Tab-separated table of C-alpha atoms in Angstrom:
chain	number	residue	atom	x	y	z
A	96	MET	CA	0.187	-0.330	-0.053
A	97	LEU	CA	0.977	3.755	-0.591
A	98	ALA	CA	2.209	5.417	2.168
A	99	VAL	CA	3.282	8.810	1.367
A	100	PRO	CA	2.107	11.557	-0.624
A	101	SER	CA	2.502	12.226	-3.872
A	102	ALA	CA	3.805	15.281	-4.210
A	103	ALA	CA	6.476	13.244	-2.238
A	104	MET	CA	6.749	10.014	-4.866
A	105	ALA	CA	7.702	13.042	-7.578
A	106	ASP	CA	11.137	13.519	-5.727
A	107	SER	CA	11.471	9.673	-4.598
A	108	ALA	CA	14.817	7.547	-5.853
A	109	SER	CA	12.927	4.938	-7.330
A	110	GLU	CA	10.484	7.325	-9.129
A	111	ALA	CA	13.982	9.254	-10.166
A	112	GLU	CA	15.912	5.843	-10.795
A	113	ALA	CA	12.838	5.438	-13.956
A	114	ALA	CA	13.372	8.390	-14.943
A	115	LYS	CA	17.157	7.928	-15.604
A	116	VAL	CA	16.216	4.319	-16.908
A	117	PHE	CA	13.884	5.712	-19.574
A	118	ASP	CA	16.991	8.502	-21.013
A	119	THR	CA	19.168	5.892	-20.568
A	120	ILE	CA	17.320	3.631	-23.637
A	121	ARG	CA	14.704	6.444	-25.021
A	122	GLU	CA	17.090	6.381	-27.664
A	123	GLU	CA	16.905	1.871	-27.676
A	124	PRO	CA	13.863	0.913	-29.853
A	125	GLN	CA	13.332	-2.205	-28.655
A	126	MET	CA	14.117	-1.351	-24.693
A	127	LEU	CA	11.505	1.610	-24.972
A	128	ARG	CA	9.220	-0.780	-25.729
A	129	MET	CA	9.853	-3.004	-23.256
A	130	PHE	CA	9.764	-0.753	-20.680
A	131	LEU	CA	6.578	1.673	-22.115
A	132	GLN	CA	4.401	-1.170	-22.690
A	133	ALA	CA	5.265	-2.098	-18.993
A	134	MET	CA	4.368	1.205	-17.617
A	135	PRO	CA	0.794	1.851	-15.755
A	136	LYS	CA	-1.342	4.008	-18.311
A	137	GLY	CA	-4.405	5.484	-16.947
A	138	ALA	CA	-7.069	4.745	-18.901
A	139	ASP	CA	-7.950	5.192	-22.848
A	140	LEU	CA	-10.737	7.831	-23.383
A	141	HIS	CA	-11.344	8.016	-26.796
A	142	ASN	CA	-11.171	4.312	-28.233
A	143	HIS	CA	-14.410	3.061	-31.039
A	144	LEU	CA	-15.482	-0.852	-30.222
A	145	SER	CA	-15.406	-1.486	-33.719
A	146	GLY	CA	-12.220	0.300	-34.924
A	147	THR	CA	-10.997	-2.230	-32.118
A	148	PRO	CA	-10.349	-5.651	-33.322
A	149	SER	CA	-7.744	-6.489	-36.143
A	150	ALA	CA	-8.973	-7.559	-39.776
A	151	GLU	CA	-7.137	-10.719	-38.377
A	152	ASP	CA	-10.165	-11.180	-35.802
A	153	TYR	CA	-13.608	-9.568	-38.374
A	154	LEU	CA	-12.272	-12.501	-40.687
A	155	GLY	CA	-12.037	-15.281	-38.573
A	156	TRP	CA	-15.644	-14.602	-37.037
A	157	ALA	CA	-16.622	-14.277	-41.104
A	158	ALA	CA	-14.874	-17.056	-41.464
A	159	ALA	CA	-16.713	-18.543	-38.436
A	160	GLU	CA	-19.738	-17.688	-39.667
A	161	GLY	CA	-19.654	-19.206	-43.711
A	162	TYR	CA	-18.733	-15.325	-45.724
A	163	CYS	CA	-17.229	-15.607	-48.628
A	164	ALA	CA	-14.686	-13.061	-50.031
A	165	ASP	CA	-16.056	-11.616	-53.088
A	166	PRO	CA	-13.434	-11.513	-56.162
A	167	ALA	CA	-13.814	-8.525	-57.165
A	168	THR	CA	-14.402	-5.937	-54.761
A	169	LEU	CA	-12.551	-8.294	-52.149
A	170	GLY	CA	-15.207	-7.342	-50.222
A	171	LEU	CA	-17.002	-10.334	-47.396
A	172	VAL	CA	-19.763	-11.797	-48.695
A	173	PRO	CA	-22.224	-13.294	-45.950
A	174	ALA	CA	-23.292	-17.279	-46.502
A	175	PRO	CA	-24.520	-18.486	-49.027
A	176	CYS	CA	-22.265	-16.592	-51.301
A	177	GLU	CA	-21.706	-17.939	-54.697
A	178	GLY	CA	-19.671	-17.137	-57.321
A	179	ALA	CA	-17.057	-16.111	-54.172
A	180	ASP	CA	-14.504	-18.350	-52.158
A	181	LYS	CA	-15.375	-18.826	-48.919
A	182	ILE	CA	-12.867	-16.727	-45.962
A	183	GLY	CA	-11.895	-20.307	-43.982
A	184	ARG	CA	-11.148	-21.837	-47.067
A	185	ILE	CA	-8.641	-19.224	-48.055
A	186	ALA	CA	-7.503	-17.984	-44.669
A	187	ALA	CA	-5.639	-21.951	-44.990
A	188	GLU	CA	-5.049	-22.097	-48.917
A	189	ARG	CA	-4.291	-19.119	-50.488
A	190	PRO	CA	-1.996	-16.449	-48.051
A	191	PHE	CA	-1.227	-14.132	-50.813
A	192	LEU	CA	-5.176	-13.336	-51.076
A	193	TYR	CA	-5.255	-13.401	-47.486
A	194	ALA	CA	-2.764	-10.957	-46.730
A	195	ARG	CA	-4.894	-8.217	-49.344
A	196	LEU	CA	-8.227	-9.047	-47.145
A	197	ILE	CA	-6.002	-7.532	-43.876
A	198	ASP	CA	-5.077	-4.868	-46.379
A	199	ARG	CA	-8.617	-4.090	-47.654
A	200	LEU	CA	-10.039	-4.255	-44.213
A	201	SER	CA	-7.653	-1.879	-42.544
A	202	THR	CA	-4.661	0.701	-43.121
A	203	ARG	CA	-2.382	-1.745	-43.640
A	204	GLY	CA	-1.634	-1.718	-46.755
A	205	TRP	CA	-2.431	1.569	-47.181
A	206	GLN	CA	0.603	2.646	-44.495
A	207	ALA	CA	3.603	0.024	-45.789
A	208	GLY	CA	2.901	1.714	-49.567
A	209	VAL	CA	1.408	-0.787	-51.851
A	210	ASP	CA	-2.702	-2.151	-52.724
A	211	SER	CA	-2.447	2.028	-53.322
A	212	ASP	CA	-5.382	1.652	-54.974
A	213	GLU	CA	-7.346	3.879	-51.958
A	214	VAL	CA	-6.225	7.464	-52.723
A	215	THR	CA	-4.916	8.608	-48.923
A	216	GLY	CA	-5.608	7.084	-45.979
A	217	HIS	CA	-8.866	9.453	-44.999
A	218	THR	CA	-10.419	6.525	-47.226
A	219	GLN	CA	-9.255	4.175	-47.450
A	220	PHE	CA	-9.380	3.889	-43.023
A	221	PHE	CA	-13.202	4.627	-43.556
A	222	LYS	CA	-14.251	2.210	-45.869
A	223	SER	CA	-12.916	-0.168	-44.064
A	224	PHE	CA	-15.787	-0.091	-41.515
A	225	ASP	CA	-18.098	-0.495	-44.288
A	226	LEU	CA	-16.721	-3.746	-44.969
A	227	PHE	CA	-16.918	-5.399	-41.439
A	228	GLY	CA	-19.784	-3.475	-40.633
A	229	MET	CA	-21.821	-6.743	-41.196
A	230	VAL	CA	-19.843	-8.801	-38.758
A	231	ALA	CA	-18.906	-6.081	-36.125
A	232	ARG	CA	-22.868	-5.665	-35.457
A	233	ASP	CA	-23.042	-9.734	-35.214
A	234	ASN	CA	-20.157	-9.935	-32.642
A	235	VAL	CA	-20.569	-7.703	-30.475
A	236	ALA	CA	-18.752	-9.541	-26.979
A	237	PRO	CA	-16.126	-11.079	-29.151
A	238	MET	CA	-14.587	-7.338	-30.427
A	239	MET	CA	-15.448	-6.646	-26.633
A	240	MET	CA	-13.271	-8.675	-25.501
A	241	VAL	CA	-10.759	-7.742	-28.059
A	242	ALA	CA	-10.324	-4.413	-26.586
A	243	LEU	CA	-10.500	-5.988	-22.993
A	244	ARG	CA	-7.431	-7.987	-23.817
A	245	THR	CA	-5.546	-5.777	-25.900
A	246	ALA	CA	-5.946	-2.736	-23.550
A	247	ALA	CA	-5.269	-5.642	-20.499
A	248	GLY	CA	-2.137	-5.976	-22.485
A	249	ASP	CA	-1.431	-2.233	-22.544
A	250	ASN	CA	-1.067	-2.216	-18.390
A	251	LEU	CA	-4.496	0.344	-18.828
A	252	THR	CA	-6.643	0.957	-15.254
A	253	TYR	CA	-9.560	2.223	-17.572
A	254	LEU	CA	-11.186	2.330	-20.769
A	255	GLU	CA	-14.180	4.734	-21.692
A	256	LEU	CA	-15.418	2.475	-25.211
A	257	MET	CA	-17.558	4.169	-27.496
A	258	HIS	CA	-20.102	1.750	-28.175
A	259	ASN	CA	-23.698	2.084	-29.863
A	260	PRO	CA	-26.240	-0.679	-29.001
A	261	VAL	CA	-27.203	-2.605	-32.551
A	262	VAL	CA	-31.349	-1.866	-31.219
A	263	MET	CA	-29.640	2.195	-31.366
A	264	GLY	CA	-29.401	1.888	-35.477
A	265	PRO	CA	-33.520	0.721	-36.768
A	266	TYR	CA	-34.782	3.881	-34.370
A	267	VAL	CA	-31.896	6.293	-35.750
A	268	MET	CA	-32.734	5.539	-38.748
A	269	GLY	CA	-36.410	5.478	-39.035
A	270	ALA	CA	-36.363	8.776	-38.526
A	271	SER	CA	-37.149	10.756	-41.434
A	272	ALA	CA	-34.823	12.094	-43.761
A	273	ASP	CA	-36.764	15.522	-44.490
A	274	PRO	CA	-35.291	18.580	-43.684
A	275	LEU	CA	-34.571	19.846	-39.321
A	276	GLY	CA	-33.868	23.370	-39.029
A	277	GLU	CA	-33.085	24.994	-35.465
A	278	ALA	CA	-35.880	26.776	-34.732
A	279	ASP	CA	-37.940	23.246	-34.625
A	280	LEU	CA	-35.168	21.180	-32.512
A	281	ALA	CA	-37.876	22.145	-29.259
A	282	ALA	CA	-40.447	21.141	-30.574
A	283	TRP	CA	-39.664	18.325	-32.868
A	284	LEU	CA	-37.477	17.413	-29.380
A	285	ASP	CA	-40.996	17.091	-27.106
A	286	ARG	CA	-42.596	15.145	-29.049
A	287	GLU	CA	-39.945	12.584	-29.481
A	288	ILE	CA	-38.542	12.374	-25.861
A	289	PRO	CA	-42.006	9.825	-25.049
A	290	ALA	CA	-40.824	7.523	-27.307
A	291	ILE	CA	-37.662	6.949	-26.143
A	292	ALA	CA	-37.812	4.644	-23.049
A	293	PRO	CA	-39.029	1.064	-25.156
A	294	HIS	CA	-35.490	1.926	-27.273
A	295	ILE	CA	-34.007	2.697	-24.070
A	296	ALA	CA	-34.643	-0.470	-21.898
A	297	ALA	CA	-34.115	-3.302	-24.985
A	298	ALA	CA	-30.939	-0.839	-26.034
A	299	ARG	CA	-29.954	-2.208	-21.081
A	300	SER	CA	-30.982	-5.165	-22.338
A	301	GLU	CA	-28.659	-5.380	-25.185
A	302	LEU	CA	-25.215	-4.242	-23.069
A	303	ASP	CA	-26.629	-7.139	-20.197
A	304	ALA	CA	-26.539	-9.352	-22.637
A	305	GLU	CA	-23.271	-8.423	-24.115
A	306	GLU	CA	-21.334	-8.318	-20.978
A	307	ALA	CA	-22.332	-11.399	-19.421
A	308	GLU	CA	-21.151	-13.047	-22.128
A	309	THR	CA	-17.749	-10.440	-22.570
A	310	ARG	CA	-17.806	-11.765	-18.817
A	311	THR	CA	-18.159	-15.688	-19.526
A	312	GLY	CA	-16.010	-15.676	-22.743
A	313	LEU	CA	-13.056	-13.986	-20.076
A	314	GLY	CA	-13.699	-16.318	-17.208
A	315	CYS	CA	-14.597	-13.265	-15.384
A	316	GLY	CA	-15.070	-14.143	-11.863
A	317	THR	CA	-13.480	-17.591	-11.486
A	318	GLU	CA	-9.956	-18.897	-10.998
A	319	GLY	CA	-8.912	-18.802	-14.898
A	320	ALA	CA	-10.199	-15.086	-14.784
A	321	GLU	CA	-7.851	-13.369	-17.497
A	322	ALA	CA	-6.248	-9.910	-16.170
A	323	ALA	CA	-8.111	-8.293	-19.080
A	324	CYS	CA	-11.311	-9.099	-16.337
A	325	ASP	CA	-9.404	-6.146	-13.831
A	326	VAL	CA	-9.654	-3.389	-16.745
A	327	ALA	CA	-12.322	-0.370	-15.859
A	328	ILE	CA	-15.128	-0.477	-18.242
A	329	ARG	CA	-17.249	2.131	-19.474
A	330	TYR	CA	-19.570	3.396	-23.155
A	331	LEU	CA	-19.873	6.515	-25.022
A	332	GLY	CA	-22.340	7.224	-26.742
A	333	SER	CA	-22.325	8.444	-30.163
A	334	ALA	CA	-24.516	10.597	-32.434
A	335	LEU	CA	-23.771	9.924	-36.552
A	336	ARG	CA	-23.207	13.227	-37.967
A	337	ALA	CA	-23.433	12.847	-41.728
A	338	LEU	CA	-26.834	11.729	-41.624
A	339	PRO	CA	-30.234	13.656	-42.632
A	340	PRO	CA	-30.643	16.125	-39.403
A	341	GLN	CA	-33.171	14.210	-37.983
A	342	GLN	CA	-30.763	11.096	-37.675
A	343	VAL	CA	-28.486	13.093	-36.283
A	344	PHE	CA	-30.948	14.473	-33.571
A	345	ARG	CA	-32.029	10.704	-33.360
A	346	SER	CA	-29.285	9.077	-32.729
A	347	LEU	CA	-28.010	11.960	-29.877
A	348	LEU	CA	-30.979	11.784	-28.634
A	349	PHE	CA	-30.622	7.961	-27.840
A	350	SER	CA	-27.286	8.644	-26.575
A	351	PHE	CA	-28.362	11.556	-24.222
A	352	ALA	CA	-31.201	9.594	-22.703
A	353	LEU	CA	-28.924	6.292	-22.344
A	354	SER	CA	-26.488	8.111	-20.781
A	355	ASP	CA	-28.972	9.755	-18.410
A	356	ALA	CA	-30.298	6.253	-17.705
A	357	ASP	CA	-27.583	3.283	-17.711
A	358	PRO	CA	-24.252	4.589	-15.193
A	359	ARG	CA	-22.409	1.834	-17.373
A	360	PHE	CA	-23.149	5.104	-20.737
A	361	VAL	CA	-20.720	7.698	-19.067
A	362	GLY	CA	-21.383	10.270	-21.486
A	363	VAL	CA	-21.540	11.097	-24.996
A	364	ASN	CA	-19.814	11.579	-28.441
A	365	ILE	CA	-20.679	12.360	-32.359
A	366	VAL	CA	-18.506	10.665	-34.846
A	367	MET	CA	-18.218	10.101	-38.571
A	368	PRO	CA	-15.923	12.580	-40.030
A	369	GLU	CA	-15.844	15.558	-39.196
A	370	ASP	CA	-15.117	17.003	-43.057
A	371	TRP	CA	-17.402	14.962	-45.459
A	372	ALA	CA	-20.258	17.759	-46.509
A	373	VAL	CA	-23.456	16.852	-45.009
A	374	ALA	CA	-21.838	17.386	-41.834
A	375	MET	CA	-19.802	20.505	-42.620
A	376	ARG	CA	-22.481	21.912	-43.745
A	377	ASP	CA	-25.037	20.996	-41.005
A	378	TYR	CA	-22.354	21.322	-37.982
A	379	ASP	CA	-23.856	24.841	-36.489
A	380	LEU	CA	-27.430	22.474	-36.549
A	381	HIS	CA	-25.416	20.258	-34.855
A	382	MET	CA	-24.376	22.601	-31.790
A	383	ALA	CA	-27.369	23.274	-31.540
A	384	MET	CA	-28.989	20.153	-30.872
A	385	PHE	CA	-25.554	19.731	-27.788
A	386	ARG	CA	-27.150	22.753	-26.184
A	387	LEU	CA	-30.901	21.581	-26.513
A	388	LEU	CA	-29.765	17.970	-25.034
A	389	GLU	CA	-27.677	19.082	-22.162
A	390	GLU	CA	-31.075	21.640	-21.075
A	391	ARG	CA	-32.476	18.620	-20.985
A	392	TYR	CA	-30.348	16.397	-19.430
A	393	PRO	CA	-27.772	18.608	-17.662
A	394	ASP	CA	-26.171	15.190	-15.811
A	395	VAL	CA	-25.079	13.592	-18.669
A	396	HIS	CA	-21.454	14.297	-19.768
A	397	VAL	CA	-19.915	15.436	-23.191
A	398	THR	CA	-16.780	15.668	-25.534
A	399	MET	CA	-16.188	16.041	-29.217
A	400	HIS	CA	-14.765	15.043	-32.010
A	401	ALA	CA	-13.674	18.534	-32.889
A	402	GLY	CA	-10.990	20.083	-35.867
A	403	GLU	CA	-10.669	16.727	-37.112
A	404	LEU	CA	-9.440	18.430	-39.996
A	405	ALA	CA	-6.166	19.024	-41.661
A	406	PHE	CA	-5.056	22.332	-44.022
A	407	GLY	CA	-5.772	21.393	-47.260
A	408	LEU	CA	-8.463	18.722	-46.952
A	409	VAL	CA	-10.865	20.801	-46.331
A	410	PRO	CA	-11.234	24.691	-47.310
A	411	PRO	CA	-9.245	26.797	-44.447
A	412	ALA	CA	-12.137	29.089	-43.856
A	413	ALA	CA	-13.994	25.653	-42.356
A	414	MET	CA	-11.116	25.223	-40.175
A	415	LYS	CA	-11.847	29.194	-38.245
A	416	ASP	CA	-14.253	28.022	-35.216
A	417	HIS	CA	-15.725	23.838	-35.428
A	418	MET	CA	-13.612	23.822	-32.101
A	419	ALA	CA	-14.022	26.778	-30.655
A	420	LYS	CA	-17.881	26.355	-31.177
A	421	ALA	CA	-18.271	22.905	-30.184
A	422	ILE	CA	-16.285	24.042	-26.222
A	423	ALA	CA	-19.485	26.639	-26.141
A	424	SER	CA	-21.820	24.022	-27.129
A	425	GLY	CA	-20.870	21.486	-23.907
A	426	ALA	CA	-17.671	19.947	-24.876
A	427	GLU	CA	-15.535	19.273	-21.501
A	428	ARG	CA	-13.259	16.823	-23.619
A	429	ILE	CA	-11.888	17.660	-27.521
A	430	GLY	CA	-11.482	14.286	-29.723
A	431	HIS	CA	-8.673	15.365	-31.741
A	432	GLY	CA	-8.375	18.907	-32.066
A	433	THR	CA	-5.660	18.280	-35.215
A	434	GLY	CA	-7.598	21.858	-36.382
A	435	ILE	CA	-6.056	24.635	-33.626
A	436	ALA	CA	-3.954	26.617	-34.684
A	437	TYR	CA	-6.017	26.926	-37.905
A	438	GLU	CA	-9.146	28.180	-35.658
A	439	ALA	CA	-9.919	32.165	-36.213
A	440	ASP	CA	-9.050	32.844	-32.587
A	441	ALA	CA	-6.625	30.149	-30.891
A	442	PRO	CA	-5.336	31.941	-28.283
A	443	ALA	CA	-8.862	31.964	-26.578
A	444	THR	CA	-9.219	28.430	-26.765
A	445	LEU	CA	-6.011	26.975	-25.566
A	446	ALA	CA	-6.562	29.712	-22.665
A	447	ARG	CA	-10.222	28.540	-21.846
A	448	MET	CA	-9.086	24.797	-22.250
A	449	ALA	CA	-5.682	25.145	-20.158
A	450	SER	CA	-8.376	27.094	-17.742
A	451	GLU	CA	-11.776	24.694	-17.301
A	452	GLY	CA	-9.549	21.835	-17.894
A	453	ILE	CA	-10.994	20.819	-21.349
A	454	ALA	CA	-8.210	17.751	-21.844
A	455	VAL	CA	-8.017	16.426	-25.761
A	456	GLU	CA	-7.618	12.973	-26.507
A	457	VAL	CA	-4.799	13.268	-28.544
A	458	ASN	CA	-4.394	10.282	-31.280
A	459	LEU	CA	-1.163	10.409	-33.143
A	460	THR	CA	-1.065	7.473	-34.604
A	461	SER	CA	-4.846	7.596	-36.166
A	462	ASN	CA	-3.430	11.845	-37.113
A	463	ALA	CA	-0.958	10.798	-38.717
A	464	VAL	CA	-2.794	7.969	-41.436
A	465	ILE	CA	-5.885	9.733	-41.880
A	466	LEU	CA	-5.038	13.389	-41.721
A	467	GLY	CA	-1.697	13.611	-42.453
A	468	VAL	CA	-1.062	14.653	-39.990
A	469	GLU	CA	2.514	14.011	-37.754
A	470	GLY	CA	5.472	15.139	-36.303
A	471	ASP	CA	6.244	19.415	-36.435
A	472	GLU	CA	2.948	19.747	-37.593
A	473	HIS	CA	1.147	17.581	-34.950
A	474	PRO	CA	-0.178	20.253	-32.177
A	475	ILE	CA	0.397	18.135	-29.051
A	476	ASP	CA	3.567	20.791	-27.854
A	477	LEU	CA	1.190	23.280	-29.179
A	478	TYR	CA	-1.125	22.341	-26.739
A	479	ARG	CA	0.862	21.401	-23.995
A	480	SER	CA	2.569	24.932	-23.713
A	481	PHE	CA	-0.164	26.627	-23.340
A	482	GLY	CA	-1.354	24.588	-20.164
A	483	VAL	CA	-4.206	22.626	-22.000
A	484	PRO	CA	-4.334	18.793	-19.917
A	485	VAL	CA	-3.094	15.821	-23.289
A	486	THR	CA	-4.548	12.635	-23.038
A	487	LEU	CA	-2.879	9.697	-25.341
A	488	SER	CA	-5.911	7.022	-26.460
A	489	THR	CA	-5.891	5.037	-29.919
A	490	ASP	CA	-8.408	5.696	-31.670
A	491	ASP	CA	-8.715	2.695	-34.079
A	492	GLN	CA	-6.535	0.598	-33.210
A	493	GLY	CA	-6.755	-2.164	-34.852
A	494	ILE	CA	-7.553	-0.580	-38.637
A	495	LEU	CA	-4.537	1.330	-37.538
A	496	ARG	CA	-2.649	-1.383	-36.791
A	497	THR	CA	-1.513	0.093	-33.166
A	498	ASP	CA	-1.656	0.404	-29.770
A	499	LEU	CA	-1.841	2.058	-26.766
A	500	THR	CA	1.787	1.356	-25.906
A	501	GLY	CA	2.517	3.134	-29.888
A	502	GLU	CA	1.221	5.755	-28.719
A	503	TYR	CA	3.284	6.151	-25.794
A	504	GLU	CA	6.473	5.122	-28.557
A	505	ARG	CA	5.399	8.118	-30.830
A	506	ALA	CA	4.766	10.709	-28.156
A	507	VAL	CA	8.878	9.803	-27.170
A	508	THR	CA	10.039	9.700	-30.603
A	509	GLU	CA	8.365	12.311	-32.388
A	510	HIS	CA	7.440	15.370	-29.842
A	511	GLY	CA	10.459	14.211	-27.121
A	512	PHE	CA	7.454	13.797	-24.497
A	513	ASP	CA	10.039	12.468	-20.883
A	514	TYR	CA	8.948	10.603	-18.059
A	515	ALA	CA	7.474	13.030	-15.961
A	516	ALA	CA	5.761	14.605	-19.124
A	517	MET	CA	4.730	10.204	-19.501
A	518	LYS	CA	3.490	10.136	-16.287
A	519	GLN	CA	0.973	13.132	-16.598
A	520	VAL	CA	-0.086	11.772	-19.365
A	521	SER	CA	-1.362	8.374	-17.649
A	522	ARG	CA	-2.517	10.356	-14.835
A	523	ASN	CA	-4.513	12.440	-16.892
A	524	GLY	CA	-6.452	9.928	-18.659
A	525	LEU	CA	-8.060	9.497	-14.760
A	526	GLU	CA	-8.305	12.832	-14.444
A	527	TYR	CA	-10.441	13.622	-17.414
A	528	ALA	CA	-12.011	10.312	-17.846
A	529	PHE	CA	-16.244	10.742	-16.858
A	530	LEU	CA	-15.512	8.474	-13.684
A	531	PRO	CA	-18.124	9.410	-10.986
A	532	GLY	CA	-16.882	11.214	-7.740
A	533	THR	CA	-13.996	12.791	-6.167
A	534	SER	CA	-11.090	13.119	-7.544
A	535	LEU	CA	-7.653	11.892	-5.974
A	536	TRP	CA	-5.939	15.865	-7.237
A	537	ARG	CA	-6.679	18.564	-5.835
A	538	ASP	CA	-8.845	21.314	-8.318
A	539	GLY	CA	-7.557	19.676	-11.352
A	540	ASN	CA	-3.508	20.268	-9.543
A	541	VAL	CA	-2.862	15.689	-11.143
A	542	GLY	CA	0.028	15.250	-8.589
A	543	THR	CA	-1.123	16.915	-5.863
A	544	PRO	CA	-3.817	14.765	-3.266
A	545	ILE	CA	-6.302	17.179	-2.133
A	546	ASP	CA	-5.562	17.657	1.941
A	547	ALA	CA	-7.938	14.569	3.301
A	548	CYS	CA	-4.606	12.575	1.302
A	549	SER	CA	-1.983	15.073	1.647
A	550	ALA	CA	0.183	13.064	4.255
A	551	THR	CA	-0.948	9.901	3.689
A	552	PHE	CA	-3.515	7.156	0.692
A	553	VAL	CA	-3.797	4.859	3.684
A	554	SER	CA	-4.891	7.254	6.891
A	555	ARG	CA	-8.865	6.965	7.981
A	556	MET	CA	-9.643	10.804	6.901
A	557	CYS	CA	-8.423	10.464	3.586
A	558	LYS	CA	-10.474	6.297	2.819
A	559	THR	CA	-13.253	7.910	4.291
A	560	ALA	CA	-13.174	11.271	1.848
A	561	LEU	CA	-12.258	8.360	-0.499
A	562	ALA	CA	-14.778	6.593	-0.622
A	563	ASN	CA	-17.209	6.286	-2.761
A	564	SER	CA	-15.464	7.860	-5.693
A	565	GLU	CA	-14.775	5.133	-8.525
A	566	LYS	CA	-12.068	7.521	-9.693
A	567	ALA	CA	-9.960	7.654	-6.841
A	568	ARG	CA	-9.806	4.201	-6.467
A	569	LEU	CA	-8.655	3.553	-9.757
A	570	GLN	CA	-6.396	6.799	-9.328
A	571	LEU	CA	-4.950	4.409	-6.377
A	572	ALA	CA	-4.342	2.179	-8.041
A	573	LEU	CA	-2.851	3.342	-10.900
A	574	GLU	CA	0.206	5.476	-8.288
A	575	GLN	CA	0.368	1.904	-6.544
A	576	GLU	CA	1.272	0.478	-9.984
A	577	PHE	CA	3.802	3.211	-10.655
A	578	GLU	CA	5.568	2.722	-7.560
A	579	GLU	CA	6.034	-0.837	-8.364
A	580	PHE	CA	6.609	-0.409	-11.888
A	581	GLU	CA	9.456	2.339	-11.291
A	582	ARG	CA	10.813	0.240	-7.955
A	583	SER	CA	12.030	-2.347	-10.878
A	584	SER	CA	12.408	0.261	-13.434
A	585	ALA	CA	15.690	-0.776	-14.158
A	586	ARG	CA	15.128	-4.609	-15.458
A	587	PHE	CA	14.422	-2.744	-19.078
A	588	ALA	CA	18.548	-0.456	-18.906
A	589	GLY	CA	19.905	-3.861	-19.770
A	590	ALA	CA	23.735	-4.891	-18.723
A	591	ALA	CA	25.382	-1.755	-19.501
A	592	TYR	CA	22.900	-0.188	-17.636
A	593	GLU	CA	23.871	-2.174	-14.877
A	594	ALA	CA	27.281	-2.388	-14.550
A	595	GLY	CA	27.120	1.868	-14.953
A	596	SER	CA	24.854	1.617	-12.464
A	597	GLU	CA	26.914	-0.326	-9.749
């Protein structure tokens, strides 16, 4: 158990030793990978469930369900399928075709510079979802198992997963495609809310079954329980911004109502490409929808994909205010935020994010592949220079062929993060998670404990103050994991370091 305050830990011998090891190995890719993989990580706050499994996972599930591959498009075709080859047979007998399927269902080929029939990483990335969509719909629990196992392999404490229940789809798509103006929103909402309850009940029942299947598959609660069972998980419902307005509003209402009704859903997001024509056209309308629903559901947390744009992807004028408008419309966190430097009053937006503790969910691999924004062009260092809280996350790690450790690696190799910065990012994940309860840290000053815990984390006063806080419980667990990790950090350094330390 921890018996020292966090402020003291910052200068502890074990933390200093870990920082020394880190500095020694940061230029050694394999040692750096081992170190960062074992390093405790607080949270992944920007993770789409359907984008987490790998192409190989989807192909395995498709093979088990009798799917075939269309020889012309390499799309997945459900059984019975004539004129196409069974996925299982392709995997066993045609390895080069199977490799092409993997490239088709992910960005692997695009990232390697092969299979370049797709013009951009942006196009290849978003097309992948269409290709495995039917398989994903029927394998939610297996997807959850993949997500939790991957998180456990990254030594992650908490996973905040974007996941829309399957029953949400028919409800959303059943809305009219007719126009809907901002002046019509309140009346439309008053008509819609009375009919939402049975859909929310169905969604909660669906999640009950999926979580039960997931726990069974992982052996949770048994002697053979996998490490994945120890990863805390919550969900975010998501609006679908590229649909007609009434369908977007239904997806947003569904997400707010579900989050309000079920504590497993801790907030709401908005997804689909921000640069698509409908999303650009209706951006202000969507912000008005958020503001209205926040009035009706004041306890629901909000994070938004905003500023997921790059210079040249859209006209420069289109990059002037998306993040500012998202924050003005209630966003407590911003996902991606790559376009911040192109906003009309970026310094004011950055200052507001810093002063109000509006964190940015940074997805380095995603931004590089989808937007071409990486290295010095990425604003992660700009955010840090303004004091904006930064978290690192994976976005769609299966499609992007990455994991959270890989995102930490990029922060080190491309942006010069030192050990203290990596530890801060890890702690930030839990501080800015939408978990219930009092934080371990005082007034958002991550690393400085609340008064009740300033002397020790194991006093009766500290335990009483944090007794009913899930957030603080996970933060304390993370601190304990860091203490253990730092005490044994020298094992990652190799013989040369050991000799020099004697």
